[in-house]
Amino acid sequence: MSRFWETEKPVVLDTGANVLRHYQKAGFLMVHKPDYEKGDQILPGKCVGLNLEALRDSPQELEYLLQILEALR
């Protein structure tokens, strides 16, 4: 896997509790803990990544994730 987070600028959504970074070209959605300061730098919190292409090829898992998201409305 290439280091897409170093070369692609993501769409960033900050909920205050989580930071979502969508790397559209790479096909990843990263879910981070909030960013934090270390010295004079602002760094991203720990994260997990969701491979969107793999999810597209898994219809049952995709449907379940959509149900979870829909329940948030």
C-alpha atoms as a printed R data frame, in Angstrom:
   type eleno elety resid chain resno       x      y      z
1  ATOM     1    CA   MET     A     1   0.000  0.000  0.000
2  ATOM     2    CA   SER     A     2   1.343  3.404 -0.924
3  ATOM     3    CA   ARG     A     3   1.620  6.177  1.643
4  ATOM     4    CA   PHE     A     4  -1.449  7.955  0.255
5  ATOM     5    CA   TRP     A     5  -1.879 10.047  3.419
6  ATOM     6    CA   GLU     A     6   1.377 11.808  2.552
7  ATOM     7    CA   THR     A     7   0.487 12.565 -1.071
8  ATOM     8    CA   GLU     A     8  -3.307 13.014 -1.133
9  ATOM     9    CA   LYS     A     9  -5.198 15.804  0.604
10 ATOM    10    CA   PRO     A    10  -8.276 14.277  2.287
11 ATOM    11    CA   VAL     A    11 -11.720 15.674  2.876
12 ATOM    12    CA   VAL     A    12 -11.733 16.212  6.661
13 ATOM    13    CA   LEU     A    13 -14.810 16.037  8.887
14 ATOM    14    CA   ASP     A    14 -14.234 16.855 12.564
15 ATOM    15    CA   THR     A    15 -17.032 15.876 14.960
16 ATOM    16    CA   GLY     A    16 -15.109 16.947 18.042
17 ATOM    17    CA   ALA     A    17 -14.953 13.330 19.236
18 ATOM    18    CA   ASN     A    18 -13.635 11.866 15.967
19 ATOM    19    CA   VAL     A    19 -11.925 13.134 12.848
20 ATOM    20    CA   LEU     A    20 -12.869 11.456  9.573
21 ATOM    21    CA   ARG     A    21 -10.435 11.740  6.687
22 ATOM    22    CA   HIS     A    22 -11.647 10.555  3.293
23 ATOM    23    CA   TYR     A    23  -8.909  9.823  0.766
24 ATOM    24    CA   GLN     A    24 -11.056  9.526 -2.332
25 ATOM    25    CA   LYS     A    25  -8.323  8.639 -4.850
26 ATOM    26    CA   ALA     A    26  -6.849  5.985 -2.552
27 ATOM    27    CA   GLY     A    27 -10.281  4.621 -1.609
28 ATOM    28    CA   PHE     A    28  -9.866  4.869  2.155
29 ATOM    29    CA   LEU     A    29 -11.849  6.387  5.011
30 ATOM    30    CA   MET     A    30  -9.749  6.906  8.122
31 ATOM    31    CA   VAL     A    31 -11.403  7.382 11.524
32 ATOM    32    CA   HIS     A    32  -9.137  9.183 13.995
33 ATOM    33    CA   LYS     A    33  -9.204 10.165 17.614
34 ATOM    34    CA   PRO     A    34  -9.025 13.976 17.849
35 ATOM    35    CA   ASP     A    35  -5.904 15.732 16.617
36 ATOM    36    CA   TYR     A    36  -3.479 16.820 19.337
37 ATOM    37    CA   GLU     A    37  -0.609 19.230 19.829
38 ATOM    38    CA   LYS     A    38   2.960 18.043 20.299
39 ATOM    39    CA   GLY     A    39   5.338 20.952 20.631
40 ATOM    40    CA   ASP     A    40   4.534 23.276 17.746
41 ATOM    41    CA   GLN     A    41   2.907 20.552 15.613
42 ATOM    42    CA   ILE     A    42  -0.697 19.417 15.328
43 ATOM    43    CA   LEU     A    43  -0.760 15.664 14.815
44 ATOM    44    CA   PRO     A    44  -3.595 13.292 13.979
45 ATOM    45    CA   GLY     A    45  -4.807 10.986 16.728
46 ATOM    46    CA   LYS     A    46  -4.636  7.210 16.489
47 ATOM    47    CA   CYS     A    47  -6.759  5.814 13.704
48 ATOM    48    CA   VAL     A    48  -8.268  2.870 11.932
49 ATOM    49    CA   GLY     A    49  -8.805  2.724  8.208
50 ATOM    50    CA   LEU     A    50 -11.675  1.417  6.158
51 ATOM    51    CA   ASN     A    51 -10.751  0.144  2.695
52 ATOM    52    CA   LEU     A    52 -13.747  1.317  0.688
53 ATOM    53    CA   GLU     A    53 -12.956 -0.817 -2.354
54 ATOM    54    CA   ALA     A    54 -12.924 -3.977 -0.242
55 ATOM    55    CA   LEU     A    55 -16.218 -2.903  1.323
56 ATOM    56    CA   ARG     A    56 -17.753 -2.401 -2.127
57 ATOM    57    CA   ASP     A    57 -16.936 -6.045 -2.874
58 ATOM    58    CA   SER     A    58 -18.629 -7.213  0.367
59 ATOM    59    CA   PRO     A    59 -22.369 -6.532 -0.055
60 ATOM    60    CA   GLN     A    60 -23.456 -8.003  3.292
61 ATOM    61    CA   GLU     A    61 -20.918 -5.972  5.253
62 ATOM    62    CA   LEU     A    62 -21.744 -2.842  3.265
63 ATOM    63    CA   GLU     A    63 -25.459 -3.287  3.978
64 ATOM    64    CA   TYR     A    64 -24.770 -3.699  7.695
65 ATOM    65    CA   LEU     A    65 -22.620 -0.555  7.775
66 ATOM    66    CA   LEU     A    66 -25.355  1.368  5.962
67 ATOM    67    CA   GLN     A    67 -27.882  0.207  8.570
68 ATOM    68    CA   ILE     A    68 -25.615  1.456 11.367
69 ATOM    69    CA   LEU     A    69 -25.237  4.852  9.684
70 ATOM    70    CA   GLU     A    70 -28.944  5.136  8.925
71 ATOM    71    CA   ALA     A    71 -29.770  4.481 12.599
72 ATOM    72    CA   LEU     A    72 -27.866  7.668 13.470
73 ATOM    73    CA   ARG     A    73 -30.458  9.862 11.698
